[in-house]
Short mmCIF file of C-alpha atoms and ligand atoms in Angstrom, two decimals:
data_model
loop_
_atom_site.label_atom_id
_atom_site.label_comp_id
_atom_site.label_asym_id
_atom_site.label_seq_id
_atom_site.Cartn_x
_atom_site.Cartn_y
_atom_site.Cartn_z
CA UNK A 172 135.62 39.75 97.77
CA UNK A 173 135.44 39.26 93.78
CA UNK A 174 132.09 39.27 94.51
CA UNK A 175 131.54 43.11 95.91
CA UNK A 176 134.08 44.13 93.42
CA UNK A 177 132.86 43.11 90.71
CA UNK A 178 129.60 44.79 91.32
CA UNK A 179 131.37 47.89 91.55
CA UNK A 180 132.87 47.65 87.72
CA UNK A 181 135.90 45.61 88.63
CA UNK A 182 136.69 43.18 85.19
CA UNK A 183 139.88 41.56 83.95
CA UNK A 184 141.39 44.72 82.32
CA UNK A 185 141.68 46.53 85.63
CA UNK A 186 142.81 43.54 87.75
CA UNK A 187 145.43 43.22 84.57
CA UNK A 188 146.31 47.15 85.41
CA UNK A 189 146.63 46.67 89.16
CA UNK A 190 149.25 44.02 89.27
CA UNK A 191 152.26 45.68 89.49
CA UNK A 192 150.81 47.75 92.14
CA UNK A 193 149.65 44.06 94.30
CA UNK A 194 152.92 43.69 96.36
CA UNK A 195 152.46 47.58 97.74
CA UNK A 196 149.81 46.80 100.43
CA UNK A 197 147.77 49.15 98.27
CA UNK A 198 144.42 48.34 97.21
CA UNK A 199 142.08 49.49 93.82
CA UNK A 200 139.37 52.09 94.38
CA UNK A 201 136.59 53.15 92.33
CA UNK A 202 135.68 57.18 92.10
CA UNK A 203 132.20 57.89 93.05
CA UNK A 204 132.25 61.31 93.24
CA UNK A 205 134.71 64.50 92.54
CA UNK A 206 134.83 67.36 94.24
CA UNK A 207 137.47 70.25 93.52
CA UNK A 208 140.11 68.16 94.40
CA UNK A 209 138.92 65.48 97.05
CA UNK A 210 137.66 62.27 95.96
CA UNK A 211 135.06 59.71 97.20
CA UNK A 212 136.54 56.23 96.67
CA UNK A 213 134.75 53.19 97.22
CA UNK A 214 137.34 50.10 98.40
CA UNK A 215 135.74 46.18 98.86
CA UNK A 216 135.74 46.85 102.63
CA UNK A 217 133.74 50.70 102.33
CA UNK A 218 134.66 54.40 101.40
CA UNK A 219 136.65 56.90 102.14
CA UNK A 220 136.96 60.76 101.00
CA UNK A 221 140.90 61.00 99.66
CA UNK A 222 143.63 63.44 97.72
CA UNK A 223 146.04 62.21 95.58
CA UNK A 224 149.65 62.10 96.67
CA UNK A 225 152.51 65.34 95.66
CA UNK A 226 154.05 62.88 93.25
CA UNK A 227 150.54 62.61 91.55
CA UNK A 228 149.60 66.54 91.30
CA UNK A 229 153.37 67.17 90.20
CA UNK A 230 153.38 64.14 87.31
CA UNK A 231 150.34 65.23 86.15
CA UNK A 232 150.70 67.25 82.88
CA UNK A 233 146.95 68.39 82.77
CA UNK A 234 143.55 67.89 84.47
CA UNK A 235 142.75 65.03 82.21
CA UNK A 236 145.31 63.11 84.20
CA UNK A 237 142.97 63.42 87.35
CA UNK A 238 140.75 60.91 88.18
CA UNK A 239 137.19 61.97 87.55
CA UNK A 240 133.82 59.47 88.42
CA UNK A 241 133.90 55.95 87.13
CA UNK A 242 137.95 55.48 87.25
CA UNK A 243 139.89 52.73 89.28
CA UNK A 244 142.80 54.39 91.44
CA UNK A 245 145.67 53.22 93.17
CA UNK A 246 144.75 53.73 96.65
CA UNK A 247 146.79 53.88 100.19
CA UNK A 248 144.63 53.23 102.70
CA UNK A 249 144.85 53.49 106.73
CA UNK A 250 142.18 51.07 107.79
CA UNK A 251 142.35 51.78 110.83
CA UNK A 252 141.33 55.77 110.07
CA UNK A 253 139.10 55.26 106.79
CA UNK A 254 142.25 57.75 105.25
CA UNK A 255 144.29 57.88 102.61
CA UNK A 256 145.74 59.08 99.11
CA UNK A 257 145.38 58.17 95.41
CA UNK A 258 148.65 56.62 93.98
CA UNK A 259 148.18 56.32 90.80
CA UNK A 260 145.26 56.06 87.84
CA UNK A 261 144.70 52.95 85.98
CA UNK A 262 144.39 53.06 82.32
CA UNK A 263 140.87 54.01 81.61
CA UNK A 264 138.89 51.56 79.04
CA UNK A 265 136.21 54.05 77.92
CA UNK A 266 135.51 58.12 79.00
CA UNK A 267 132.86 60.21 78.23
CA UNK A 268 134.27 63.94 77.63
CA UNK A 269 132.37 66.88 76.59
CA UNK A 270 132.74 70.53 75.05
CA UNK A 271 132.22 73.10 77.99
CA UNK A 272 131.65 75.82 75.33
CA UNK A 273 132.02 76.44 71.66
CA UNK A 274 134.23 79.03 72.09
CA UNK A 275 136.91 78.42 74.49
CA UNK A 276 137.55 74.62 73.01
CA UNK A 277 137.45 73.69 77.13
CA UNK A 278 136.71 70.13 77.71
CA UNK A 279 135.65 68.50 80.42
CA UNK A 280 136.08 64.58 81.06
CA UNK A 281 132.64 63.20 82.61
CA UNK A 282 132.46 59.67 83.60
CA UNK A 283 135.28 57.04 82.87
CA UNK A 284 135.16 53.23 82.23
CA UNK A 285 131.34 53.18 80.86
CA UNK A 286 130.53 50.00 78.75
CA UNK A 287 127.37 51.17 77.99
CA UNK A 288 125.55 54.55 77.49
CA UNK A 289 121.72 54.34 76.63
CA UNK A 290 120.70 56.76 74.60
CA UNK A 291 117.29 57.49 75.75
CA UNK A 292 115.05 59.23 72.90
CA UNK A 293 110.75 60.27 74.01
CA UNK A 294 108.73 59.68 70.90
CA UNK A 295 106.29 61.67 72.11
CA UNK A 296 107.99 64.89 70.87
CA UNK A 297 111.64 64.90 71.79
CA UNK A 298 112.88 62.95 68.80
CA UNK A 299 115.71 64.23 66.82
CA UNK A 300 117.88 62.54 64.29
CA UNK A 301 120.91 65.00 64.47
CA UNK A 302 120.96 65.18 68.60
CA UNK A 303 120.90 61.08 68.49
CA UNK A 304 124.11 61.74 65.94
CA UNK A 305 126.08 63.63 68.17
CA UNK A 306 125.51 61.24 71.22
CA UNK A 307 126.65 58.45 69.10
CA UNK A 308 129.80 59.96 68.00
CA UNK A 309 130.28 61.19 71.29
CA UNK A 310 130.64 57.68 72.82
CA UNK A 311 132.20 56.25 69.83
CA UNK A 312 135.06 59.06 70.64
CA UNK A 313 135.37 57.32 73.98
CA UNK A 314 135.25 53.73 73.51
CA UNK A 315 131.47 53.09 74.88
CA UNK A 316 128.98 51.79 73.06
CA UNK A 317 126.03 53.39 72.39
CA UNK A 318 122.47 51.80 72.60
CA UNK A 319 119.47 53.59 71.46
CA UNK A 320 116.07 53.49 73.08
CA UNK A 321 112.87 55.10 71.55
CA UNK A 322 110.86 55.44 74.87
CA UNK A 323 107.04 56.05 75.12
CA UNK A 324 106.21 54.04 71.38
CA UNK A 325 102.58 54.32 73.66
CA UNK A 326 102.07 57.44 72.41
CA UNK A 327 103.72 57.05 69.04
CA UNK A 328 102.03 55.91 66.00
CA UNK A 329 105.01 56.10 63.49
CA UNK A 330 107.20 53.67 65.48
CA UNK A 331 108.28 51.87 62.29
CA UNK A 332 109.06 54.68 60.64
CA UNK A 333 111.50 56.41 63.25
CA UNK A 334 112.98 53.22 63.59
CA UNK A 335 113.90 53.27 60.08
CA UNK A 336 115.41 56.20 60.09
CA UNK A 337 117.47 55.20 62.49
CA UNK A 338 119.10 52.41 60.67
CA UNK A 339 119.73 54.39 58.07
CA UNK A 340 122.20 56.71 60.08
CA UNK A 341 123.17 53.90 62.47
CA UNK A 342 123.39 50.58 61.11
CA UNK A 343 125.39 49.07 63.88
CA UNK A 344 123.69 50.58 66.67
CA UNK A 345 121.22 48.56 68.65
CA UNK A 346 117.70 50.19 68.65
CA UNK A 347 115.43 49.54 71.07
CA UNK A 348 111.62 50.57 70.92
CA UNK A 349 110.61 50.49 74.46
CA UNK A 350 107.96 51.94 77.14
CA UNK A 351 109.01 52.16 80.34
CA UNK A 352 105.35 52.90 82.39
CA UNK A 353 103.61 50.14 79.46
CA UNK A 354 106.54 48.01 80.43
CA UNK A 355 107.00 47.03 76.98
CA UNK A 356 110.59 46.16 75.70
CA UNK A 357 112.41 46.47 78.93
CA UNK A 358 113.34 42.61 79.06
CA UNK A 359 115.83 42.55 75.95
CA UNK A 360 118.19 45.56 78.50
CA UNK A 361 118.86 42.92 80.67
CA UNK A 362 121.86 42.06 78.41
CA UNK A 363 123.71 45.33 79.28
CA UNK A 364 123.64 45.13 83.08
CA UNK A 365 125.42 42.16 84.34
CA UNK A 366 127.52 42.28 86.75
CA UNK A 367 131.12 44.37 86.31
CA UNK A 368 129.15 46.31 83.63
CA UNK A 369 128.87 49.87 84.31
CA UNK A 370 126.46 52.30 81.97
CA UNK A 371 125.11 55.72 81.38
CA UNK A 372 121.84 57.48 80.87
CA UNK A 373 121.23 60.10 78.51
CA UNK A 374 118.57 61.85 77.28
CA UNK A 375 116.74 65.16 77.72
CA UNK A 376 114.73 66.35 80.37
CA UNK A 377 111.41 64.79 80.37
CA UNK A 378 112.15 61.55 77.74
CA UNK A 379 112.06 59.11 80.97
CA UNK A 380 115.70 58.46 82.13
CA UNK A 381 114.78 58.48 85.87
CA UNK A 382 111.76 56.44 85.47
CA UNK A 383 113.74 53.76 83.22
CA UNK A 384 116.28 53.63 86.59
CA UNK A 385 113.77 53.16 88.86
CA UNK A 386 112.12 50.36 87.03
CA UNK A 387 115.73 48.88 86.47
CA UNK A 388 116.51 49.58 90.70
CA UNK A 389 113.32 47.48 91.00
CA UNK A 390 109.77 48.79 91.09
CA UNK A 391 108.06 48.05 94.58
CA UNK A 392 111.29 49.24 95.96
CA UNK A 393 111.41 52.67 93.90
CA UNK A 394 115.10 52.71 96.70
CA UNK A 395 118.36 53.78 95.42
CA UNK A 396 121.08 51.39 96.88
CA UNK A 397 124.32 53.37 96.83
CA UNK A 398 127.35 51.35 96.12
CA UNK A 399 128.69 50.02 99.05
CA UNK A 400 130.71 47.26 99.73
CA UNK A 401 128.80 45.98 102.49
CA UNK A 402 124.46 46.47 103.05
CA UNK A 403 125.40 47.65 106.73
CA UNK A 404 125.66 50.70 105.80
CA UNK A 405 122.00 51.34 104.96
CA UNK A 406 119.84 51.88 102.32
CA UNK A 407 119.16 55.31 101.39
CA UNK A 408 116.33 56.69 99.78
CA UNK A 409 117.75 59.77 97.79
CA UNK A 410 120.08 59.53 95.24
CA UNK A 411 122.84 62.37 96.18
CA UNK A 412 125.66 60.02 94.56
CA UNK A 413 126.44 60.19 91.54
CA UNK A 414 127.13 56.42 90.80
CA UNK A 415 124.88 53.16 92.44
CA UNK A 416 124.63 49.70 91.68
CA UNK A 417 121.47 47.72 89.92
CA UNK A 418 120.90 44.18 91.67
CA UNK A 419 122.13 42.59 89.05
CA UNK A 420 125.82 44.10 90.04
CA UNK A 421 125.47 46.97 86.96
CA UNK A 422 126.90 49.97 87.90
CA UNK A 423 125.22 53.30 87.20
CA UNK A 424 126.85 56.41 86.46
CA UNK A 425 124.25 59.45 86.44
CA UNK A 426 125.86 62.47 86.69
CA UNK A 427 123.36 65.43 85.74
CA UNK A 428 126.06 66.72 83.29
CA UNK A 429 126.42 63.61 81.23
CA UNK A 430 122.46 63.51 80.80
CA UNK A 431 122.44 66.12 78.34
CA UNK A 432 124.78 65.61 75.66
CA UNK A 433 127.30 68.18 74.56
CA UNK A 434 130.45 66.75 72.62
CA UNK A 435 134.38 67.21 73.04
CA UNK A 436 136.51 65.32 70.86
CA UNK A 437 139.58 65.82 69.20
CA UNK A 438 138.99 62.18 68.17
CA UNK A 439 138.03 62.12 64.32
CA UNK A 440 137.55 57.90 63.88
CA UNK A 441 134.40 58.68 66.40
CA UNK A 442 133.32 61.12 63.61
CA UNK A 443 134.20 58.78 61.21
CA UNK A 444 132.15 55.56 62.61
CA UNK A 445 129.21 57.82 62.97
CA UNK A 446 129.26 59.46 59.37
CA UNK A 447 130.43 56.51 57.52
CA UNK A 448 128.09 57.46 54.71
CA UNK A 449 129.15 60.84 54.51
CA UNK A 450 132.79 59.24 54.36
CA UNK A 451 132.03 56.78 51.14
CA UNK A 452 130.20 59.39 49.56
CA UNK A 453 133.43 62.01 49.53
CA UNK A 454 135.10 59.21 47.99
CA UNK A 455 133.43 59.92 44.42
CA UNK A 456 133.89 63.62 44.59
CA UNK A 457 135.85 65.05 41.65
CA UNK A 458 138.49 67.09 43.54
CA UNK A 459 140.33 65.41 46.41
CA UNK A 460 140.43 68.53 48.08
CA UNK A 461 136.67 68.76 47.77
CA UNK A 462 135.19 70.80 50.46
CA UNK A 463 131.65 69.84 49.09
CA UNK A 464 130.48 73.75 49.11
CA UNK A 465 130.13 74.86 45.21
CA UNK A 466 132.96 72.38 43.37
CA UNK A 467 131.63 70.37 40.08
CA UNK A 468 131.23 66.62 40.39
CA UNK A 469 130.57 66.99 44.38
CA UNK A 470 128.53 63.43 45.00
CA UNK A 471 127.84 65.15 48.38
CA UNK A 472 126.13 67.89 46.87
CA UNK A 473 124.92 65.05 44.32
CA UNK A 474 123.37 63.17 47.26
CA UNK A 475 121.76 66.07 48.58
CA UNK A 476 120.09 66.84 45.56
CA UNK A 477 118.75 63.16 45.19
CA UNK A 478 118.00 62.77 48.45
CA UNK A 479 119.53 60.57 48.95
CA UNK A 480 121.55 62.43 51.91
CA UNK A 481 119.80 64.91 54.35
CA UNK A 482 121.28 68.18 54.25
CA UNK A 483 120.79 68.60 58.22
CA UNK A 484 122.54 65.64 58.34
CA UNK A 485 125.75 66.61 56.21
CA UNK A 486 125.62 70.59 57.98
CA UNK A 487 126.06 68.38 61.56
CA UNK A 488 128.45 66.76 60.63
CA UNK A 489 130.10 69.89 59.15
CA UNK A 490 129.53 71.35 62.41
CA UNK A 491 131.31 68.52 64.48
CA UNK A 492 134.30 68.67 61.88
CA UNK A 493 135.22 72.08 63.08
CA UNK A 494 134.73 70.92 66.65
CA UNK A 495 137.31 68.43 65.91
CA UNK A 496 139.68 70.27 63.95
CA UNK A 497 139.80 73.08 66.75
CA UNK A 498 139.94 70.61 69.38
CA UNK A 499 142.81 68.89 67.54
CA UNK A 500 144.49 72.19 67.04
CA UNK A 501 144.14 73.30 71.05
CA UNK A 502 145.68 69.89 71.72
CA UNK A 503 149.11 70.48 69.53
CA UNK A 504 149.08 73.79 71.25
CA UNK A 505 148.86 72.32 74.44
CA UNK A 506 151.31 69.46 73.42
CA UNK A 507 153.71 72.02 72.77
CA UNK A 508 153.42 74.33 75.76
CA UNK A 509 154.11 70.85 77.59
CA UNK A 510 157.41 70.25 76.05
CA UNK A 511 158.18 73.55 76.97
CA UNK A 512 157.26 72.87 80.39
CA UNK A 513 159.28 69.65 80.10
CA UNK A 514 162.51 70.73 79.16
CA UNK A 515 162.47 73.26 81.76
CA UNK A 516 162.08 70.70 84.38
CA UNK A 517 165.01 69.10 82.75
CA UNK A 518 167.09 72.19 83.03
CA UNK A 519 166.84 72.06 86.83
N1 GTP B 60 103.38 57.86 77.97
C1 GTP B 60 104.53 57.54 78.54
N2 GTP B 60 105.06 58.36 79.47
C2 GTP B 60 106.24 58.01 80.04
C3 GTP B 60 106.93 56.83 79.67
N3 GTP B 60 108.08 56.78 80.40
C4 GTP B 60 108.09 57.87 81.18
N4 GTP B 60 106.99 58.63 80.98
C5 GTP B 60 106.61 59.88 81.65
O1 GTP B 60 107.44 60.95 81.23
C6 GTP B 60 107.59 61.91 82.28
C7 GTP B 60 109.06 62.25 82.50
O2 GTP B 60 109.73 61.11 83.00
P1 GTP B 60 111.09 61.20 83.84
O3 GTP B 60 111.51 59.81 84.11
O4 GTP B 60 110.93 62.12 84.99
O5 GTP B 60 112.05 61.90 82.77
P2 GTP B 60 113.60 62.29 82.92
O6 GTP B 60 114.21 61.98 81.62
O7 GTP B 60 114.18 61.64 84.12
O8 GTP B 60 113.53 63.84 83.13
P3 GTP B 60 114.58 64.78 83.93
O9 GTP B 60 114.59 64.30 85.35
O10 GTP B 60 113.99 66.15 83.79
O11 GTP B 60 115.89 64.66 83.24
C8 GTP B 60 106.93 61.29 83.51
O12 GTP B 60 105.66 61.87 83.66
C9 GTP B 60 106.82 59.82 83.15
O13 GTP B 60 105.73 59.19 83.78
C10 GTP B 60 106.33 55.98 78.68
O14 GTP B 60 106.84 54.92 78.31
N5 GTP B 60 105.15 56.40 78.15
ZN1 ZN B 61 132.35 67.07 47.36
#
């Protein structure tokens, strides 16, 4: 049994989650797929298509409370039927969340419980420094950890260089030069998909993503095994779910959404591990209050003019600051219409 479940994502912090629930008869599910309101679960003994209970919907104080792909649930199930409802959520470890549109602040959570999102970059000509910086906040918002790969370096002949620049804006992020039809560099990913691992793909259209999955799946194969708990159920050759499993027990989330990065965050550390130089450099500004526009003694501005900081750089992360400061604000609002909501449950 630990065996199938842990190939589906299961790991210590879940089983840790689940105990109080292990005397109910009811058993942990993972979300494969979401569909206005009705849920694909996979269980160790198969799937089944499920709501979540009246107690759920009503204790729920906003959509983010639902489960979306990736997270474990609380599950009742009829075996004898395949049926049954969602009890309760476990605490996520990681979620990917992003901005539906600038201007309604709506956000939309992804994929939960990634470890790993690979950031997949084609040096051929989709390489840019300020889309990497978003992805990497974006997962540092969420608790995943970003990896970077620079795919097609066969048709690149400034490698080095892009690499380098890199560093410089992620010093902590593991960089990866790779090409996926060359085969070069795809040996060191092994790390990231052991079993109870689950990861993400994103990139834009054309950088590689679904030929770095089918190398991963296994190339004379070229087969997408969906997640099940058992192989009677078949092998299927088109990938209409939206979350399968590597032979080495990885899970893979690929959602088309989550391939192309947007951001929602109201989170400002993930800002803050991202733009860490920006951070420092606002330390040595004259003014406190410096808003690095036209004050004397900016070192931002100072930077800029040395540069020593890229202007596109510091206008993204201006840009992402306002994301964050309007998320934050739609959140207190929120926040507040809730305790209004609360205390006029109480009244009844
Ligand atoms: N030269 C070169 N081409 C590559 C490499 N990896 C992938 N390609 C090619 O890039 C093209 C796009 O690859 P895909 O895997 O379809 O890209 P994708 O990111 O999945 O694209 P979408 O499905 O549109 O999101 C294909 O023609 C691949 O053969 C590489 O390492 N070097
Ligand atoms: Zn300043």
């Amino acid at each position: 049994m630990m065996h199938a479940m842990e190939h589906m994502g299961w790991n210590q912090h879940f089983a840790e989650h689940f105990k109080p629930f292990e005397t109910t008869g009811y058993v942990p599910a993972r979300v494969t797929r979401v569909d206005r309101g009705i849920f694909t679960v996979i269980h160790k003994d198969g799937e089944c298509v499920v709501k979540v209970t009246g107690k759920f919907q009503f204790d729920a104080t906003s959509k983010f409370e639902f489960p979306t792909v990736g997270d474990w649930v609380v599950l009742e199930l009829e075996t004898s039927t395949q049926s049954g409802r969602i009890h309760a959520l476990l605490t996520r470890q990681s979620s990917l969340s992003r901005m539906l549109s600038k201007d309604d602040n709506q956000q939309q959570t992804l994929a939960a419980n990634v470890d790993t999102v690979l950031i997949v970059c084609g040096m051929d000509f989709d390489f840019n420094v300020r889309r990497i910086e978003r992805a990497l906040t974006l997962c540092y918002s969420g608790n995943v950890t970003p990896v970077i790969l620079l795919n097609k370096i066969d048709v690149c002949d400034d490698v080095d260089q892009k690499v380098a620049q890199l560093q410089d804006i992620a010093p902590d992020v593991a960089i990866y030069p790779i090409s996926v039809t060359q085969h070069i560099g795809l040996d060191a990913l092994q790390t990231y998909l052991s079993a109870s691992q689950t990861i993400c793909v994103f990139g834009s259209s054309g950088v590689g993503k679904s030929s770095l999955i089918n190398h991963l799946l296994g190339e004379e194969k070229m087969l997408v095994k969906e997640i099940r708990a058992s192989d009677s159920h078949g092998r299927h050759t088109t990938r209409h779910r939206e979350m399968f499993s590597l032979p080495q027990g990885c899970v893979i989330i690929d959602i088309p959404g989550v391939r192309e990065v947007g951001m929602w965050t109201d989170d400002e550390d993930g800002l803050q591990t991202s733009f860490s130089d920006i951070e420092a450099l606002a330390q040595n500004c004259k003014f406190n209050d410096c808003k690095h526009a036209h004050e004397p003694g900016c070192a931002i501005k100072a930077a800029i003019d040395d540069g020593e900081l890229e202007a596109s750089r510091m206008e993204n992360y201006r840009d992402m600051l306002l994301e964050v400061k309007q998320a934050q604000e739609k959140k207190d609002r929120l926040a507040k219409k809730l305790e209004r909501k609360g205390k006029g449950r109480k009244r009844r």
